[in-house]
C-alpha cells in the first residue's frame, strides 16, 4: 500500500456522530433464506468534544443493526448510552479517562484531586476510574440484546430500537465478577451460553467466574477459579468436559506497573507488553461441578492470544486452534489503522494438541496468512470442526490493512479467499450465518463489513460460504461510512 493511502484508511475510524434508520440500497440479490438481524459493535467516535481519544478502544460503543427479510435490508445505528456517555453528553466535555490512555483535556486539577481523596478515604487505589465504553461486542440471547466490554458490566439494549435499557447484572449473577466477557461459546448439546467475567486482583489471586446460562438467563452451571498472576482474559473455549483459557504474559499488576497506573503516568492498555516473569499457559478447567479433577496449567511458548477458533476432545487429547501473537506485541495504534503493532507482530493461526495423559502440548502454525477476529458456525463450538473465517492479510501482501476473508480449513484441502484489495476495501470481522436446515458446516453465508477508503463509505457484503472466491452475491450500500467495528453476531430473529 502507498504511504498516502494510510491516511485514507485511518478515516475508517473517523467519528460518526449521526444515528441512522433507513432502507439500504442493494446491489445483487440477497438470498430469500437469509432472514434475521446482523448486529455489530465498535467505537463510534474518536473524540469527545475537545478531547481526542488516544486509541479506538477508548471510544463510545455504537451498535449497528442490519435486518434481512424478503431480499431487502434495513440499517439502524445507535450509541450505547452508558453512564459515562450520558455524563459527558450532559456536561458537553470529556470527564472520564480511558483504559488506553485518553485523558480529558478540560478536567480541572480540583476535580482530579477530589476523586483522589474519595478513593484514598474509601481505601481504594487511586486513578483507577476508567470509562466503560461498552464497545466490544453485541449479541442476542434469552430475549436480551447485550452490549459488552470485558472491563465492566454489560448494558442491555432494546433489540428493535437499539435504545439502551440500562446496566445489566443478569439477575445478580454478575455481582461478584462485576464484568462480562465480550466472547462466549454456544453449547448446542446443552443449549447454553458459556461466558465469563474476570475480577483481577492486585494483592491476592484473581478470580475467573465462568457461567453457563440457559435461554432464560438462569445460571445452570458456575465455576469460580482462583488464579495466580492472572490479569487478562478475552476469550474462552469449551469442549464436552473442559473450559480452556489462555494465561497471557502480556499483562502484569506488579509493583512498578501498579505504581505507573495509580500515579497517572500510564493507562493499563499502554502497559500491555511481554513480561518474562509471567507464565504463558493454557489453563484446562473441568466443567463438571462435582469433578475431582484438578485445574491444569500447561506451559506453552510465550505468546498473546485475544481470540481462539475452536476446541474439541478426541482420543484422550484436546485439540484447539488460536490466533497467537509473538513477544514483540504491544498496543501501539499503528499508523492509526490498527489496534496494535500488527506489522511487527501479526497474528497467526496455530493448532495445539494437549495429551491429557501427560499434559504435554504440541503446537504448529497452520495457515500462512496474518489474521485476527476468527469466527465459525456457532453450532460446532466444542465439537470436531473444519472451517473458520478469518479477517486476514494473505501471505505476500502488506500486513495492514486487512483486505482478505480467508476460509480456513482445518483439513488443509478446502481453503478459500475473497479479497477486497482491488476495490480499495478494508474488511472487518467475517461472520458466518448458517442456512436454516443446512446439513453441512459451510452451508450458509459470510457477512462482512467493508470500508472503501477512497470513497469514505461502508458496505455490508454477502458471500456464499461454500464459494468465497466467486465474490459477493449481494452488496448492501450505506450512504455514509460507519466506523470500523470490533465484534458482532447474527440473530435469526427480526425486530
Coordinates of C-alpha atoms in Angstrom, one line a residue:
X1 CA 0.0 0.0 0.0
X2 CA 1.2 3.5 -0.8
X3 CA 2.1 5.8 2.1
X4 CA -0.5 8.3 1.1
X5 CA -3.3 5.7 1.4
X6 CA -2.6 5.2 5.1
X7 CA -4.4 8.4 6.0
X8 CA -7.3 7.4 3.9
X9 CA -7.6 4.0 5.6
X10 CA -7.3 5.8 9.0
X11 CA -10.5 7.7 8.2
X12 CA -12.3 4.4 8.7
X13 CA -12.1 5.2 12.5
X14 CA -13.5 8.7 11.9
X15 CA -16.3 9.6 14.2
X16 CA -19.9 9.1 13.0
X17 CA -22.0 11.3 15.3
X18 CA -25.3 10.7 13.5
X19 CA -27.6 7.8 14.3
X20 CA -29.4 6.3 11.3
X21 CA -32.6 4.4 10.4
X22 CA -33.2 3.6 6.7
X23 CA -33.6 1.0 4.0
X24 CA -30.4 0.1 2.2
X25 CA -29.6 0.1 -1.5
X26 CA -28.8 -3.4 -2.6
X27 CA -26.6 -4.4 -5.5
X28 CA -27.0 -8.0 -6.5
X29 CA -29.5 -10.3 -4.8
X30 CA -29.9 -11.1 -1.1
X31 CA -30.9 -14.8 -0.7
X32 CA -34.5 -15.1 0.4
X33 CA -33.4 -17.6 3.0
X34 CA -31.2 -15.0 4.7
X35 CA -33.5 -13.8 7.4
X36 CA -32.5 -12.1 10.6
X37 CA -30.5 -9.3 12.2
X38 CA -26.8 -8.7 11.9
X39 CA -25.5 -6.8 14.9
X40 CA -22.1 -5.0 15.2
X41 CA -20.4 -3.1 17.9
X42 CA -17.4 -0.8 17.8
X43 CA -16.2 2.7 18.7
X44 CA -18.5 5.3 17.1
X45 CA -16.2 8.3 17.7
X46 CA -12.6 9.2 18.2
X47 CA -13.1 12.4 20.1
X48 CA -15.4 13.6 23.0
X49 CA -15.9 17.3 22.4
X50 CA -12.4 18.8 22.8
X51 CA -10.7 15.6 23.9
X52 CA -9.2 13.4 21.1
X53 CA -9.0 9.8 22.1
X54 CA -5.6 8.1 22.4
X55 CA -6.9 4.8 20.9
X56 CA -10.1 3.4 19.4
X57 CA -10.6 1.1 22.3
X58 CA -11.5 4.1 24.4
X59 CA -14.3 5.1 22.0
X60 CA -18.0 5.0 23.0
X61 CA -19.8 2.0 21.6
X62 CA -22.1 2.3 18.6
X63 CA -24.4 -0.5 17.7
X64 CA -25.3 -1.1 14.1
X65 CA -28.1 -3.5 13.1
X66 CA -28.8 -4.7 9.6
X67 CA -32.1 -6.6 9.3
X68 CA -32.7 -9.0 6.4
X69 CA -36.2 -10.0 5.2
X70 CA -37.7 -10.8 1.8
X71 CA -34.4 -10.0 -0.1
X72 CA -34.3 -6.5 1.4
X73 CA -32.1 -4.9 4.1
X74 CA -32.6 -2.2 6.7
X75 CA -29.9 -0.3 8.6
X76 CA -30.1 1.2 12.0
X77 CA -27.4 2.6 14.4
X78 CA -27.4 3.9 18.0
X79 CA -24.8 4.8 20.6
X80 CA -24.8 2.8 23.8
X81 CA -26.0 5.2 26.4
X82 CA -23.6 4.2 29.2
X83 CA -23.4 6.2 32.4
X84 CA -20.1 7.7 31.2
X85 CA -21.6 8.6 27.8
X86 CA -24.6 10.3 29.4
X87 CA -22.5 12.3 31.9
X88 CA -20.2 13.6 29.1
X89 CA -23.1 14.5 26.9
X90 CA -24.8 16.3 29.7
X91 CA -21.6 18.3 30.5
X92 CA -20.5 18.7 26.8
X93 CA -17.0 17.6 27.6
X94 CA -14.9 14.5 28.4
X95 CA -14.7 13.7 32.1
X96 CA -13.5 10.1 32.2
X97 CA -10.2 8.5 31.5
X98 CA -9.8 5.7 29.0
X99 CA -8.1 2.3 29.6
X100 CA -5.8 3.1 26.6
X101 CA -4.6 6.4 27.7
X102 CA -7.2 9.0 26.9
X103 CA -7.2 11.9 29.4
X104 CA -9.9 14.6 29.4
X105 CA -8.3 18.0 28.4
X106 CA -10.8 20.1 30.3
X107 CA -10.9 18.4 33.6
X108 CA -9.6 20.6 36.4
X109 CA -6.9 19.7 39.0
X110 CA -9.6 20.2 41.6
X111 CA -11.8 17.6 40.1
X112 CA -8.9 15.1 39.8
X113 CA -7.9 15.8 43.5
X114 CA -11.5 15.3 44.7
X115 CA -11.5 11.9 43.0
X116 CA -8.1 11.1 44.5
X117 CA -9.3 12.0 48.1
X118 CA -12.5 9.9 47.7
X119 CA -10.6 6.9 46.6
X120 CA -8.0 7.1 49.4
X121 CA -10.7 7.7 52.0
X122 CA -12.5 4.6 50.9
X123 CA -9.4 2.5 50.9
X124 CA -9.2 2.2 47.2
X125 CA -6.2 2.6 44.8
X126 CA -6.4 6.0 43.2
X127 CA -6.5 6.7 39.4
X128 CA -8.4 3.5 38.6
X129 CA -11.6 5.1 37.4
X130 CA -11.9 4.3 33.8
X131 CA -14.8 4.7 31.4
X132 CA -16.8 1.6 30.4
X133 CA -17.4 2.4 26.7
X134 CA -19.4 -0.8 26.1
X135 CA -17.9 -1.1 22.6
X136 CA -16.5 -4.6 22.1
X137 CA -19.3 -6.9 21.1
X138 CA -23.1 -7.4 21.0
X139 CA -25.2 -10.5 21.0
X140 CA -28.9 -11.5 21.4
X141 CA -29.6 -14.3 23.9
X142 CA -32.6 -15.1 26.0
X143 CA -34.6 -12.1 24.8
X144 CA -31.9 -9.7 25.7
X145 CA -29.6 -7.7 23.4
X146 CA -26.3 -7.3 25.3
X147 CA -23.6 -4.7 24.6
X148 CA -20.4 -5.8 26.3
X149 CA -16.9 -4.6 27.3
X150 CA -14.9 -7.0 29.3
X151 CA -13.7 -4.4 31.8
X152 CA -17.1 -3.7 33.3
X153 CA -20.8 -4.5 33.5
X154 CA -22.8 -5.2 30.3
X155 CA -25.6 -3.0 29.0
X156 CA -29.0 -4.3 27.9
X157 CA -30.5 -2.8 24.8
X158 CA -33.9 -2.9 23.1
X159 CA -33.3 -5.3 20.2
X160 CA -35.7 -3.5 17.9
X161 CA -34.9 0.2 18.6
X162 CA -31.3 -0.3 19.9
X163 CA -32.2 2.2 22.8
X164 CA -30.2 1.5 26.0
X165 CA -32.3 -0.2 28.7
X166 CA -29.6 0.1 31.3
X167 CA -26.7 -1.6 33.1
X168 CA -27.4 -5.3 33.4
X169 CA -26.4 -7.7 36.3
X170 CA -28.3 -10.7 34.9
X171 CA -30.4 -11.4 38.0
X172 CA -27.5 -10.7 40.3
X173 CA -25.2 -13.4 38.8
X174 CA -22.6 -10.7 38.0
X175 CA -22.4 -9.1 41.4
X176 CA -19.2 -10.8 42.3
X177 CA -17.5 -10.7 38.9
X178 CA -18.6 -7.2 38.1
X179 CA -17.8 -7.8 34.5
X180 CA -18.9 -9.9 31.5
X181 CA -16.6 -11.0 28.7
X182 CA -17.0 -9.9 25.1
X183 CA -16.9 -13.5 23.9
X184 CA -18.9 -16.5 24.8
X185 CA -19.5 -20.0 23.4
X186 CA -22.6 -21.8 22.5
X187 CA -23.0 -25.4 23.7
X188 CA -25.6 -26.8 21.3
X189 CA -26.0 -30.1 23.2
X190 CA -26.9 -28.3 26.4
X191 CA -28.4 -25.3 24.7
X192 CA -26.5 -22.9 26.9
X193 CA -24.4 -19.8 26.5
X194 CA -20.9 -20.2 28.2
X195 CA -19.3 -17.0 29.1
X196 CA -17.2 -15.5 31.9
X197 CA -16.1 -12.5 34.0
X198 CA -12.7 -11.8 35.3
X199 CA -12.0 -10.0 38.6
X200 CA -8.3 -9.1 38.6
X201 CA -6.7 -8.6 42.0
X202 CA -3.6 -6.7 42.9
X203 CA -3.0 -8.1 46.4
X204 CA -4.5 -11.6 46.1
X205 CA -5.3 -14.2 43.4
X206 CA -7.6 -13.1 40.6
X207 CA -10.9 -14.8 40.2
X208 CA -12.3 -16.2 36.9
X209 CA -16.1 -16.6 37.1
X210 CA -17.4 -19.0 34.4
X211 CA -21.1 -19.1 33.8
X212 CA -23.5 -21.3 31.8
X213 CA -26.8 -19.5 31.1
X214 CA -29.9 -21.1 29.7
X215 CA -32.3 -19.2 27.5
X216 CA -34.0 -17.6 30.5
X217 CA -30.6 -16.3 31.7
X218 CA -30.7 -18.7 34.6
X219 CA -27.2 -19.9 35.7
X220 CA -27.3 -23.6 35.2
X221 CA -23.6 -24.1 36.0
X222 CA -21.0 -21.9 37.5
X223 CA -17.3 -22.3 38.2
X224 CA -15.1 -19.9 40.2
X225 CA -11.3 -20.4 39.7
X226 CA -8.7 -18.5 41.7
X227 CA -5.6 -17.9 39.6
X228 CA -2.1 -16.6 40.5
X229 CA -0.6 -13.8 38.3
X230 CA -3.7 -13.8 36.1
X231 CA -4.9 -10.4 34.9
X232 CA -6.3 -10.7 31.4
X233 CA -8.7 -12.9 29.6
X234 CA -10.5 -12.0 26.4
X235 CA -11.9 -15.3 25.1
X236 CA -12.7 -18.8 26.2
X237 CA -13.1 -22.3 24.6
X238 CA -15.2 -25.2 25.6
X239 CA -15.2 -29.0 24.9
X240 CA -17.6 -31.6 26.2
X241 CA -15.7 -31.8 29.5
X242 CA -13.5 -28.7 29.8
X243 CA -13.2 -25.0 29.7
X244 CA -9.9 -23.6 28.3
X245 CA -8.4 -20.1 28.7
X246 CA -5.1 -18.6 27.9
X247 CA -2.7 -17.3 30.6
X248 CA -1.1 -14.3 28.9
X249 CA 2.3 -13.0 29.9
X250 CA 1.4 -9.6 28.4
X251 CA -0.4 -8.2 31.4
X252 CA 1.0 -7.6 34.8
X253 CA 0.0 -6.0 38.1
X254 CA 3.5 -6.0 39.6
X255 CA 4.5 -3.2 41.9
X256 CA 6.0 -1.0 39.2
X257 CA 3.1 -1.4 36.8
X258 CA 0.6 -0.6 39.6
X259 CA 2.6 2.4 40.6
X260 CA 2.6 3.8 37.0
X261 CA -1.2 3.4 36.8
X262 CA -2.1 4.7 40.2
X263 CA 0.2 7.7 39.8
X264 CA -1.4 8.5 36.4
X265 CA 1.8 8.0 34.5
X266 CA 0.3 5.3 32.3
X267 CA -3.0 3.7 31.5
X268 CA -3.3 -0.1 31.7
X269 CA -3.5 -0.6 28.0
X270 CA -0.3 1.3 27.5
X271 CA 1.5 -1.2 29.7
X272 CA 0.5 -4.2 27.7
X273 CA 3.7 -5.9 26.6
X274 CA 5.7 -9.0 27.2
X275 CA 6.6 -9.7 30.9
X276 CA 9.1 -12.6 31.0
X277 CA 8.3 -13.4 34.7
X278 CA 4.6 -14.1 33.9
X279 CA 3.9 -17.6 32.7
X280 CA 2.4 -18.4 29.4
X281 CA 0.0 -21.3 29.7
X282 CA -3.2 -23.0 28.6
X283 CA -5.4 -23.5 31.6
X284 CA -7.7 -26.5 31.4
X285 CA -10.7 -26.4 33.8
X286 CA -13.1 -29.3 34.3
X287 CA -16.7 -28.4 33.5
X288 CA -18.4 -30.9 35.8
X289 CA -19.4 -29.2 39.1
X290 CA -18.6 -32.4 41.0
X291 CA -15.4 -33.2 39.2
X292 CA -12.4 -34.2 41.4
X293 CA -10.0 -33.5 38.5
X294 CA -7.6 -30.6 39.2
X295 CA -7.3 -27.5 37.1
X296 CA -4.2 -27.9 34.8
X297 CA -1.7 -25.2 34.0
X298 CA 0.1 -26.3 30.9
X299 CA 3.2 -24.3 29.7
X300 CA 3.4 -23.1 26.1
X301 CA 5.8 -20.8 24.2
X302 CA 5.4 -17.1 25.1
X303 CA 2.6 -15.5 23.1
X304 CA -0.5 -13.4 23.5
X305 CA -4.0 -14.6 22.4
X306 CA -7.0 -12.5 22.0
X307 CA -9.1 -14.9 20.0
X308 CA -9.5 -18.7 19.8
X309 CA -11.0 -20.5 16.9
X310 CA -12.4 -23.7 18.5
X311 CA -11.6 -26.8 20.6
X312 CA -12.7 -30.4 20.9
X313 CA -11.7 -33.7 22.5
X314 CA -10.5 -36.7 20.6
X315 CA -8.9 -40.0 21.9
X316 CA -7.6 -38.6 25.1
X317 CA -6.4 -35.3 23.6
X318 CA -7.8 -31.8 23.4
X319 CA -7.2 -30.2 20.1
X320 CA -7.7 -26.4 19.6
X321 CA -6.7 -23.6 17.3
X322 CA -5.9 -20.0 18.3
X323 CA -4.6 -16.8 16.7
X324 CA -1.3 -16.3 18.5
X325 CA 0.8 -13.1 18.6
X326 CA 4.5 -13.0 19.3
X327 CA 6.7 -11.5 22.1
X328 CA 7.1 -8.0 20.4
X329 CA 3.4 -7.3 20.6
X330 CA 2.1 -4.1 22.1
X331 CA -1.0 -1.9 21.8
X332 CA 0.5 0.8 19.7
X333 CA -2.2 2.4 17.4
X334 CA -0.1 1.5 14.3
X335 CA -0.3 4.2 11.6
X336 CA -3.8 5.0 13.1
X337 CA -5.0 2.0 11.1
X338 CA -5.0 -0.9 13.6
X339 CA -5.2 -1.5 17.3
X340 CA -1.7 -3.0 17.8
X341 CA 1.7 -3.1 16.2
X342 CA 0.5 -5.8 13.8
X343 CA 3.1 -5.1 11.2
X344 CA 5.8 -6.1 13.8
X345 CA 3.8 -8.9 15.4
X346 CA 1.0 -10.2 13.3
X347 CA -1.5 -12.8 14.4
X348 CA -1.1 -16.3 13.0
X349 CA -3.3 -19.4 13.4
X350 CA -1.7 -22.2 15.3
X351 CA -3.0 -25.6 16.0
X352 CA -2.4 -27.0 19.5
X353 CA -2.7 -30.6 20.8
X354 CA -2.9 -31.4 24.5
X355 CA -2.2 -35.0 25.6
X356 CA -4.4 -35.3 28.7
X357 CA -2.4 -38.4 29.8
X358 CA 0.8 -36.5 30.4
X359 CA -0.1 -32.8 30.0
X360 CA 2.3 -32.3 27.0
X361 CA 1.3 -29.6 24.5
X362 CA 2.4 -29.5 20.9
X363 CA 1.9 -26.6 18.5
X364 CA 2.2 -25.9 14.8
X365 CA 1.4 -22.9 12.6
X366 CA -1.5 -24.0 10.4
X367 CA -2.1 -21.1 7.9
X368 CA 0.4 -18.7 6.2
X369 CA -1.9 -15.6 6.4
X370 CA -1.7 -12.9 9.0
X371 CA -5.1 -12.6 10.7
X372 CA -7.4 -11.7 13.6
X373 CA -11.1 -11.9 14.5
X374 CA -11.9 -15.6 13.6
X375 CA -15.5 -16.9 13.5
X376 CA -17.2 -20.2 12.7
X377 CA -20.5 -22.0 12.6
X378 CA -22.0 -21.4 16.1
X379 CA -23.3 -25.0 16.3
X380 CA -19.8 -26.5 16.2
X381 CA -18.4 -24.9 19.4
X382 CA -16.7 -27.6 21.4
X383 CA -17.0 -30.2 18.7
X384 CA -14.8 -31.6 15.9
X385 CA -15.0 -28.9 13.3
X386 CA -13.4 -28.0 9.9
X387 CA -14.0 -24.4 8.9
X388 CA -13.3 -20.9 10.3
X389 CA -13.4 -17.5 8.7
X390 CA -10.6 -15.0 9.2
X391 CA -10.1 -11.3 8.9
X392 CA -6.8 -11.5 7.1
X393 CA -3.9 -10.3 5.0
X394 CA -2.9 -13.0 2.6
X395 CA 0.7 -14.2 2.5
X396 CA 2.8 -12.0 0.2
X397 CA 0.7 -8.8 0.7
X398 CA 1.0 -5.9 3.2
X399 CA 0.1 -7.0 6.7
X400 CA -2.1 -3.9 7.1
X401 CA -4.8 -3.1 6.3
X402 CA -6.9 -6.3 6.4
X403 CA -8.3 -6.9 2.9
X404 CA -8.9 -10.6 2.7
X405 CA -11.5 -13.0 4.0
X406 CA -9.9 -16.4 4.4
X407 CA -11.9 -19.6 4.7
X408 CA -9.6 -21.6 7.0
X409 CA -9.8 -25.4 6.5
X410 CA -8.5 -27.5 9.4
X411 CA -8.1 -30.4 6.9
X412 CA -6.0 -28.2 4.6
X413 CA -7.9 -29.1 1.4
X414 CA -10.7 -26.5 1.1
X415 CA -9.0 -23.2 1.9
X416 CA -10.6 -20.2 0.0
X417 CA -10.1 -16.5 -0.2
X418 CA -12.0 -13.4 -1.2
X419 CA -10.1 -10.1 -1.4
X420 CA -11.4 -6.5 -1.3
X421 CA -7.9 -5.2 -2.2
X422 CA -8.7 -4.3 -5.8
X423 CA -11.7 -2.3 -4.8
X424 CA -9.7 -0.4 -2.1
X425 CA -11.5 -2.2 0.7
X426 CA -10.7 -2.8 4.3
X427 CA -12.6 -5.6 5.9
X428 CA -13.8 -6.3 9.4
X429 CA -14.7 -9.5 11.3
X430 CA -16.4 -12.0 8.9
X431 CA -19.5 -13.6 10.5
X432 CA -20.8 -16.9 9.3
X433 CA -24.6 -17.3 9.1
X434 CA -25.9 -20.8 8.8
X435 CA -28.6 -21.6 6.3
X436 CA -31.8 -22.8 8.1
X437 CA -32.0 -26.6 7.6
X438 CA -28.4 -26.8 6.3
X439 CA -26.6 -30.1 6.9
X440 CA -23.1 -29.1 6.1
X441 CA -20.8 -27.0 8.2
X442 CA -20.2 -24.4 5.5
X443 CA -23.8 -24.3 4.3
X444 CA -24.6 -20.6 4.7
X445 CA -23.2 -17.1 4.1
X446 CA -20.5 -14.9 5.4
X447 CA -21.3 -11.3 6.2
X448 CA -18.5 -8.7 6.1
X449 CA -18.3 -5.0 6.8
X450 CA -16.1 -3.4 4.1
X451 CA -14.8 0.2 4.3
X452 CA -14.0 1.7 0.9
X453 CA -11.3 4.1 1.8
X454 CA -11.2 6.0 -1.5
X455 CA -14.9 6.7 -1.2
X456 CA -15.2 7.0 2.6
X457 CA -18.2 4.8 2.5
X458 CA -19.1 1.4 4.0
X459 CA -20.8 -1.7 2.6
X460 CA -22.0 -4.9 4.0
X461 CA -21.0 -7.7 1.7
X462 CA -22.8 -11.1 1.5
X463 CA -20.6 -14.0 0.4
X464 CA -21.5 -17.7 -0.3
X465 CA -19.6 -19.6 2.4
X466 CA -19.2 -22.5 0.0
X467 CA -17.6 -20.4 -2.7
X468 CA -16.0 -17.3 -1.3
X469 CA -13.8 -16.9 -4.4
X470 CA -16.7 -16.0 -6.7
X471 CA -17.2 -12.8 -4.7
X472 CA -20.2 -11.0 -3.3
X473 CA -23.6 -12.2 -4.2
X474 CA -25.0 -9.0 -2.7
X475 CA -23.7 -5.7 -1.6
X476 CA -25.6 -3.5 0.9
X477 CA -24.5 0.1 0.2
X478 CA -24.6 2.5 3.1
X479 CA -25.0 6.2 2.2
X480 CA -22.1 7.1 4.5
X481 CA -19.3 5.4 6.4
X482 CA -19.8 3.6 9.7
X483 CA -16.6 3.4 11.8
X484 CA -14.7 0.1 12.0
X485 CA -16.3 -2.3 14.3
X486 CA -14.8 -5.0 16.7
X487 CA -17.3 -7.8 17.1
X488 CA -20.8 -8.8 16.4
X489 CA -23.3 -11.7 15.8
X490 CA -26.2 -12.7 13.7
X491 CA -29.6 -13.4 15.2
X492 CA -32.2 -15.3 13.2
X493 CA -34.9 -13.1 14.6
X494 CA -36.2 -9.8 13.1
X495 CA -37.2 -7.0 15.4

